[in-house]
Each structure stands twice: as C-alpha cells, then as structure tokens.
Amino acid sequence: RKMEVIQAYVRDLGGGLVTAGGPNSYGPGGYFQTPLEETLPIDMQLKDQERLPQMAVIYVIDTSGSMADFSPGGFAKIELAKEAILRSLQLLGPLDHVGVVAFDTEASWVVPLGPADDRARISALVAGLRANGGTDIYAGLLAVSRVYPNDPSQLRHIVLLTDGGASEQGIPELVTEMYEEHEITLSVIAITGENEQYGQWIEDLPERAGGRFHLVFNDAATPEIFTEETIIASRAYIIEHEFAPTQTGSSPILSGITAVPPLYGYIGSSMKPAAQQILATDEGDPLLAAWQYGLGRTVAWTSDATGRWAGSWVPWEDFARFWSQAVRWT
C-alpha cells in the first residue's frame, strides 16, 4: 500500500521520486514486480541471461492445515506461497532449474526438479497446492536431499517456508551435510504471529547453509521475500568492483558537471524502453536513469550514496550539486 501511494503521488499528482541503491535495494530488496518497479525507469531484472550462472532453486513449502489460515491482508497463507513461487519463477531463465516440494505429515514433489522453461505447466502444478495435515520439515528436506546433489546447476538454493513448529530431529545435520558436501545453500522464511515463538534451531539453519533467516509477522510480504531470495541466490545482482561511470545521455541532472569520480559497486538492472539512460556502468548497465511517469518524473541511481560504493563521491566537491539537480529535475 505504501508503494501504491508513492506511485499515485508521482503518476497522478505530478510528484517527483529519486531512489538510491545499496545491497537491500531494487531486486535484492524484493521490489521485483511491485508498484515501485512500475514507477521507476529501470526493470529490476537482468535481461542478459548469459551473465547469469545456471541456477537451481527448490521451494520447500509447508502445506499443513494452518497454512489455510488468513493473513492480516485477507489472503490465505497457502495462496501467498503460491503467488511467491510464481513471481519468483519469472526471475529464472530457460536454462535454470526449479522444483517445488510440499510437506505436511509427509512430503511430495509438486514440481519435480527440472528446467524452468515450461512456466505454464509449473504454474498449473503450483496452483494445485492445498493446505491440510501436520508439519514434518524433515520429510520435506529429506526428499530434496535425495535428488538435489545430482543436479548439474552451478548454484543450488533451497527456500524453506513454514508457519508452524516441528521436531528438529535430524534436520540440522541434514542441512549441514547438503551444504558442506554439495554446496547447497538454504534460507528459511518463518511465518508467525506476534505471540508465537520459534525454536532457536530453525533460526540457526541458514547459518549452517550460507543462507538467510526471515521472520515474517505480516505474511503478505512473502512474495517479495521469495523474489529477494531468488535474486540474491543468483549472486549476479550485487556487483562490486571499481569502475568509471560513462555518460550516455545529456541531462540537466549533470549540468555543470564535466567529470565524475569512480564507484565501487551497484545493483544490476535493465533499462525500460521509454526511459533515458544518463550514466552507465562498465558493464553497460544503468547507473543513472530517468523518465516521465504519468504527470511526474522519477530518477533511479543504482549505486549507493554512502561510503560502501560511493566512497569517492561523498567527499567529491559536486556531490551535493549532483543530488540537488537530480531532485530539482523531478
């Protein structure tokens, strides 16, 4: 809802919007296919599939009876899980692999691990997910462990979603084995109420397997977290090295600025066809982009404005001028 308010402010009321990057922004921040992406002059997906390593993602989904409960936003948790999988699927290339395992008291392969190119078939299979029964996380991860080590993908990642407690017996050891012997990473999304508490062991699982733990009180955020996980697992969107920006278009934002310092990182993205690229990275990705959006204007800066990536920009004599002109143009 907050993003929709920002979108309406720009599009319908003629307001201006300037966004800056960082490790938790744009695609890695989970903003793929959101109103914020629609408002900005960049797509939060790298369109050059040759730059992306082959990746396999398996979504291990809790389908116990409590997943039929409704979220604060009025959606059943299982429906949000379906939406999350389908949205993440859009980020996978034709050479990537995907699988979906559902677990209650038992585990089953809803989408057998294989190529992600037949999205219509995968979507139909995911749509059939139903919530019923108990919670056996071990069964879900065991099913994955029997198949995943044979997948040829360069990167292999598991996203585990659960909304209920379960026995930890055998799970930490299984997760550790998959990571240490087969480099299979794992992240956990735990949906819980404010008065519910997970055992520490489930929070520790991602630490054993190079992943992240997400504790979600408002489970309507689940689709954004799934896309964030899919993008971060690809290891292709947070790009960190020194480069010299290249000017590719004229703009009042650069008025009076004839040279700019180097930068040390940015978030990978793609230009929208109707937008203007003003500065580009050494890879040709957008660094500074702008466009007219409805009655308003927006600017996207894909590096940051801090010492991490813009360490040479912060003390630069034209740093304040650059940002003030960006704001003024919008």
Coordinates of C-alpha atoms in Angstrom, one line a residue:
R1 CA 0.0 0.0 0.0
K2 CA 2.9 2.4 0.7
M3 CA 4.3 1.7 -2.7
E4 CA 0.9 2.3 -4.3
V5 CA 0.7 5.7 -2.6
I6 CA 4.1 6.7 -3.9
Q7 CA 3.2 5.5 -7.4
A8 CA 0.0 7.6 -7.3
Y9 CA 1.9 10.6 -6.0
V10 CA 4.2 10.6 -9.0
R11 CA 1.8 9.3 -11.7
D12 CA -1.4 11.1 -10.8
L13 CA -0.3 14.2 -8.8
G14 CA 2.9 15.1 -10.7
G15 CA 5.3 14.4 -7.8
G16 CA 8.9 13.5 -8.1
L17 CA 10.8 10.4 -6.9
V18 CA 14.5 9.8 -6.6
T19 CA 15.8 6.4 -5.5
A20 CA 19.3 5.3 -4.5
G21 CA 20.8 1.8 -4.4
G22 CA 22.5 -0.4 -1.9
P23 CA 22.7 -4.1 -1.1
N24 CA 19.0 -4.1 0.1
S25 CA 17.5 -2.0 -2.8
Y26 CA 15.9 -2.8 -6.1
G27 CA 15.9 -6.5 -7.0
P28 CA 17.9 -7.7 -3.9
G29 CA 15.4 -5.8 -1.8
G30 CA 12.5 -7.7 -3.1
Y31 CA 11.0 -4.9 -5.2
F32 CA 10.7 -7.0 -8.4
Q33 CA 7.1 -6.8 -9.9
T34 CA 5.9 -4.2 -7.4
P35 CA 4.4 -0.7 -7.8
L36 CA 7.9 0.7 -7.1
E37 CA 9.4 -1.1 -10.1
E38 CA 6.5 0.1 -12.3
T39 CA 7.2 3.7 -11.2
L40 CA 11.0 3.7 -11.9
P41 CA 12.8 3.9 -15.3
I42 CA 14.5 0.6 -14.7
D43 CA 13.5 -3.1 -14.7
M44 CA 14.8 -4.9 -11.7
Q45 CA 15.8 -7.9 -13.7
L46 CA 19.0 -8.5 -15.7
K47 CA 17.8 -9.3 -19.2
D48 CA 21.2 -10.6 -20.4
Q49 CA 20.9 -14.3 -19.4
E50 CA 24.5 -15.0 -20.5
R51 CA 25.7 -13.1 -17.5
L52 CA 23.7 -15.2 -15.1
P53 CA 25.2 -18.5 -13.8
Q54 CA 22.9 -21.6 -14.2
M55 CA 20.9 -21.8 -11.0
A56 CA 18.5 -24.3 -9.5
V57 CA 16.0 -23.3 -6.8
I58 CA 13.8 -25.7 -4.8
Y59 CA 10.9 -24.2 -2.8
V60 CA 10.1 -26.4 0.2
I61 CA 6.6 -25.4 1.3
D62 CA 4.7 -26.1 4.5
T63 CA 1.2 -27.2 3.5
S64 CA 0.0 -28.1 7.0
G65 CA -3.6 -27.2 8.0
S66 CA -2.6 -23.9 9.5
M67 CA -1.4 -22.6 6.1
A68 CA -5.1 -22.3 5.2
D69 CA -5.4 -19.5 7.8
F70 CA -5.8 -16.0 6.5
S71 CA -3.1 -13.3 6.7
P72 CA -3.8 -9.7 8.0
G73 CA -4.3 -8.7 4.4
G74 CA -7.1 -11.2 3.9
F75 CA -5.3 -13.9 1.9
A76 CA -4.8 -17.5 2.9
K77 CA -1.1 -18.2 3.7
I78 CA -1.0 -21.0 1.1
E79 CA -2.3 -18.6 -1.6
L80 CA 0.5 -16.2 -0.7
A81 CA 3.0 -19.1 -1.0
K82 CA 1.7 -19.9 -4.5
E83 CA 2.0 -16.2 -5.6
A84 CA 5.5 -16.1 -4.2
I85 CA 6.6 -19.1 -6.2
L86 CA 5.0 -17.9 -9.4
R87 CA 6.5 -14.4 -9.1
S88 CA 10.0 -15.9 -8.4
L89 CA 9.6 -18.1 -11.4
Q90 CA 9.6 -15.0 -13.6
L91 CA 13.2 -14.4 -12.5
L92 CA 14.5 -17.7 -13.7
G93 CA 16.0 -18.2 -17.2
P94 CA 15.3 -21.0 -19.6
L95 CA 18.4 -22.8 -18.5
D96 CA 17.7 -22.6 -14.8
H97 CA 16.1 -25.4 -12.9
V98 CA 13.2 -25.3 -10.4
G99 CA 11.4 -27.7 -8.1
V100 CA 8.6 -27.5 -5.5
V101 CA 8.3 -29.9 -2.6
A102 CA 5.2 -29.7 -0.3
F103 CA 5.2 -31.2 3.2
D104 CA 2.6 -31.8 5.9
T105 CA 3.0 -35.1 7.7
E106 CA 4.6 -36.4 4.5
A107 CA 6.5 -34.9 1.6
S108 CA 5.7 -34.9 -2.1
W109 CA 7.2 -33.4 -5.3
V110 CA 4.6 -30.9 -6.6
V111 CA 7.0 -29.8 -9.3
P112 CA 9.8 -32.4 -9.9
L113 CA 13.2 -30.7 -10.2
G114 CA 13.8 -29.8 -13.8
P115 CA 14.1 -26.9 -16.4
A116 CA 12.2 -23.8 -15.5
D117 CA 11.2 -23.0 -19.1
D118 CA 7.7 -24.6 -19.1
R119 CA 6.1 -22.0 -16.9
A120 CA 2.5 -22.8 -17.8
R121 CA 2.9 -26.4 -16.6
I122 CA 4.7 -25.3 -13.5
S123 CA 2.1 -22.7 -12.7
A124 CA -0.7 -25.2 -13.1
L125 CA 1.1 -27.6 -10.7
V126 CA 1.7 -24.9 -8.1
A127 CA -1.9 -23.8 -8.3
G128 CA -2.9 -27.2 -7.1
L129 CA -1.3 -26.8 -3.7
R130 CA -3.7 -27.4 -0.8
A131 CA -3.2 -27.0 3.0
N132 CA -4.0 -30.0 5.2
G133 CA -2.4 -32.1 7.9
G134 CA 0.6 -31.8 10.3
T135 CA 4.2 -30.4 9.9
D136 CA 7.2 -32.6 9.1
I137 CA 10.0 -30.3 7.9
Y138 CA 12.5 -33.2 8.0
A139 CA 10.4 -35.1 5.4
G140 CA 10.5 -32.2 3.0
L141 CA 14.2 -31.6 3.3
L142 CA 14.9 -35.4 3.1
A143 CA 13.1 -35.5 -0.3
V144 CA 15.2 -32.7 -1.5
S145 CA 18.5 -34.3 -0.3
R146 CA 17.8 -37.4 -2.3
V147 CA 17.6 -35.5 -5.6
Y148 CA 19.4 -32.2 -5.4
P149 CA 23.1 -33.4 -5.3
N150 CA 22.6 -34.8 -8.8
D151 CA 21.5 -31.5 -10.3
P152 CA 24.2 -30.0 -12.6
S153 CA 23.5 -26.4 -11.9
Q154 CA 26.3 -24.1 -10.8
L155 CA 24.3 -22.7 -7.9
R156 CA 21.7 -24.6 -5.8
H157 CA 19.5 -23.0 -3.3
I158 CA 16.6 -24.1 -1.1
V159 CA 13.9 -21.7 0.2
L160 CA 12.0 -23.3 3.1
L161 CA 8.7 -21.7 4.2
T162 CA 6.9 -22.9 7.3
D163 CA 4.4 -21.4 9.7
G164 CA 4.5 -24.0 12.5
G165 CA 6.8 -25.7 14.9
A166 CA 8.2 -29.2 14.2
S167 CA 10.7 -31.6 15.6
E168 CA 14.2 -30.7 14.8
Q169 CA 15.5 -34.3 14.9
G170 CA 17.9 -34.9 12.0
I171 CA 17.3 -31.5 10.4
P172 CA 20.4 -29.5 11.4
E173 CA 22.6 -32.5 10.4
L174 CA 20.9 -32.9 7.1
V175 CA 21.2 -29.2 6.2
T176 CA 24.8 -29.2 7.2
E177 CA 25.6 -32.2 5.1
M178 CA 23.9 -30.8 2.0
Y179 CA 25.9 -27.5 2.4
E180 CA 29.3 -29.0 3.2
E181 CA 29.3 -31.9 0.8
H182 CA 27.3 -30.4 -2.1
E183 CA 27.4 -26.6 -1.6
I184 CA 23.6 -26.4 -1.4
T185 CA 22.5 -23.2 0.4
L186 CA 19.3 -22.8 2.4
S187 CA 17.2 -19.9 3.6
V188 CA 14.2 -20.0 5.9
I189 CA 11.0 -18.0 5.8
A190 CA 9.2 -18.4 9.1
I191 CA 5.6 -17.0 9.2
T192 CA 4.4 -16.4 12.8
G193 CA 2.1 -14.5 14.9
E194 CA 3.3 -11.8 17.3
N195 CA 2.8 -14.1 20.3
E196 CA 4.3 -17.2 18.7
Q197 CA 7.9 -18.2 19.1
Y198 CA 10.1 -20.5 17.0
G199 CA 12.8 -22.7 18.5
Q200 CA 16.3 -21.3 18.1
W201 CA 17.2 -24.3 16.0
I202 CA 15.1 -23.2 13.0
E203 CA 16.8 -19.7 13.1
D204 CA 20.2 -21.4 13.1
L205 CA 19.6 -23.5 9.9
P206 CA 20.5 -20.7 7.4
E207 CA 23.8 -20.1 9.4
R208 CA 24.7 -23.7 8.7
A209 CA 24.0 -23.4 5.0
G210 CA 25.0 -20.0 3.8
G211 CA 21.5 -18.6 3.7
R212 CA 19.3 -16.0 5.4
F213 CA 16.5 -16.2 8.0
H214 CA 13.3 -14.2 7.6
L215 CA 10.8 -13.9 10.5
V216 CA 7.6 -12.7 8.9
F217 CA 4.8 -11.2 11.0
N218 CA 2.9 -9.8 8.1
D219 CA 2.9 -12.7 5.7
A220 CA 1.7 -10.6 2.8
A221 CA 5.4 -9.7 2.4
T222 CA 6.1 -13.4 1.5
P223 CA 6.1 -12.9 -2.4
E224 CA 8.7 -10.1 -2.0
I225 CA 10.9 -12.2 0.2
F226 CA 10.8 -15.1 -2.3
T227 CA 11.9 -12.8 -5.2
E228 CA 14.6 -11.3 -2.9
E229 CA 15.9 -14.8 -2.1
T230 CA 15.9 -15.9 -5.8
I231 CA 17.8 -12.8 -6.9
I232 CA 20.4 -12.9 -4.1
A233 CA 20.9 -16.7 -4.7
S234 CA 21.9 -15.9 -8.3
R235 CA 24.9 -13.9 -7.0
A236 CA 24.7 -11.7 -10.1
Y237 CA 22.8 -8.6 -9.0
I238 CA 25.1 -7.1 -6.3
I239 CA 28.1 -6.2 -8.4
E240 CA 31.1 -4.9 -6.5
H241 CA 34.3 -3.7 -8.2
E242 CA 35.8 -0.4 -9.1
F243 CA 34.6 1.2 -12.3
A244 CA 34.4 4.6 -14.1
P245 CA 30.9 5.7 -15.0
T246 CA 30.3 6.5 -18.6
Q247 CA 27.9 9.3 -19.7
T248 CA 25.4 8.0 -22.3
G249 CA 22.9 10.9 -22.4
S250 CA 22.6 14.6 -21.6
S251 CA 20.5 15.8 -18.8
P252 CA 20.0 18.8 -16.5
I253 CA 21.0 16.5 -13.7
L254 CA 24.6 16.7 -14.9
S255 CA 24.5 20.4 -15.6
G256 CA 28.0 22.0 -14.9
I257 CA 29.5 18.5 -14.1
T258 CA 32.2 17.5 -16.6
A259 CA 33.7 14.6 -14.8
V260 CA 32.7 12.2 -12.0
P261 CA 34.7 10.0 -9.6
P262 CA 34.9 6.2 -9.8
L263 CA 32.4 3.9 -8.0
Y264 CA 32.9 0.6 -6.3
G265 CA 29.6 -1.2 -6.8
Y266 CA 26.0 -1.1 -7.9
I267 CA 22.8 -3.2 -8.3
G268 CA 22.3 -4.8 -11.7
S269 CA 19.2 -3.9 -13.6
S270 CA 17.9 -3.2 -17.1
M271 CA 16.6 0.0 -18.9
K272 CA 13.0 0.3 -19.7
P273 CA 12.5 1.1 -23.5
A274 CA 10.9 4.6 -22.9
A275 CA 13.4 5.7 -20.3
Q276 CA 16.7 7.7 -20.7
Q277 CA 20.0 6.3 -19.6
I278 CA 22.2 9.1 -18.4
L279 CA 25.2 7.3 -16.9
A280 CA 26.2 3.7 -17.4
T281 CA 28.4 1.2 -15.6
D282 CA 31.4 -0.6 -17.2
E283 CA 29.0 -3.5 -18.0
G284 CA 26.6 -1.2 -19.8
D285 CA 24.0 -1.5 -17.0
P286 CA 22.1 1.6 -16.0
L287 CA 23.8 3.7 -13.3
L288 CA 21.6 6.8 -13.6
A289 CA 18.3 6.6 -15.4
A290 CA 15.3 9.0 -15.6
W291 CA 11.9 9.2 -17.3
Q292 CA 8.5 10.9 -17.3
Y293 CA 5.9 8.7 -15.4
G294 CA 2.4 9.9 -15.9
L295 CA 2.3 13.5 -14.6
G296 CA 5.6 13.1 -12.6
R297 CA 9.2 12.2 -13.1
T298 CA 11.4 9.6 -11.5
V299 CA 15.2 9.0 -11.2
A300 CA 17.0 5.8 -10.4
W301 CA 20.6 5.7 -9.1
T302 CA 21.8 2.1 -8.9
S303 CA 24.9 2.7 -6.8
D304 CA 24.6 3.9 -3.2
A305 CA 25.2 7.3 -1.6
T306 CA 27.4 6.0 1.3
G307 CA 31.0 5.0 1.8
R308 CA 30.5 1.4 0.7
W309 CA 30.2 2.0 -3.1
A310 CA 30.3 5.8 -3.3
G311 CA 33.3 6.4 -1.1
S312 CA 34.9 8.7 -3.8
W313 CA 31.6 10.5 -4.4
V314 CA 30.8 11.5 -0.8
P315 CA 33.7 13.9 -0.4
W316 CA 33.5 15.0 -4.1
E317 CA 33.0 18.7 -4.5
D318 CA 30.0 18.2 -6.8
F319 CA 28.3 15.6 -4.6
A320 CA 25.6 18.0 -3.2
R321 CA 25.2 19.6 -6.6
F322 CA 24.6 16.2 -8.3
W323 CA 21.8 15.2 -5.9
S324 CA 20.2 18.7 -5.7
Q325 CA 20.0 18.7 -9.5
A326 CA 18.5 15.2 -9.6
V327 CA 15.8 16.2 -7.1
R328 CA 15.1 19.5 -8.8
W329 CA 14.7 17.8 -12.2
T330 CA 11.9 15.6 -10.8

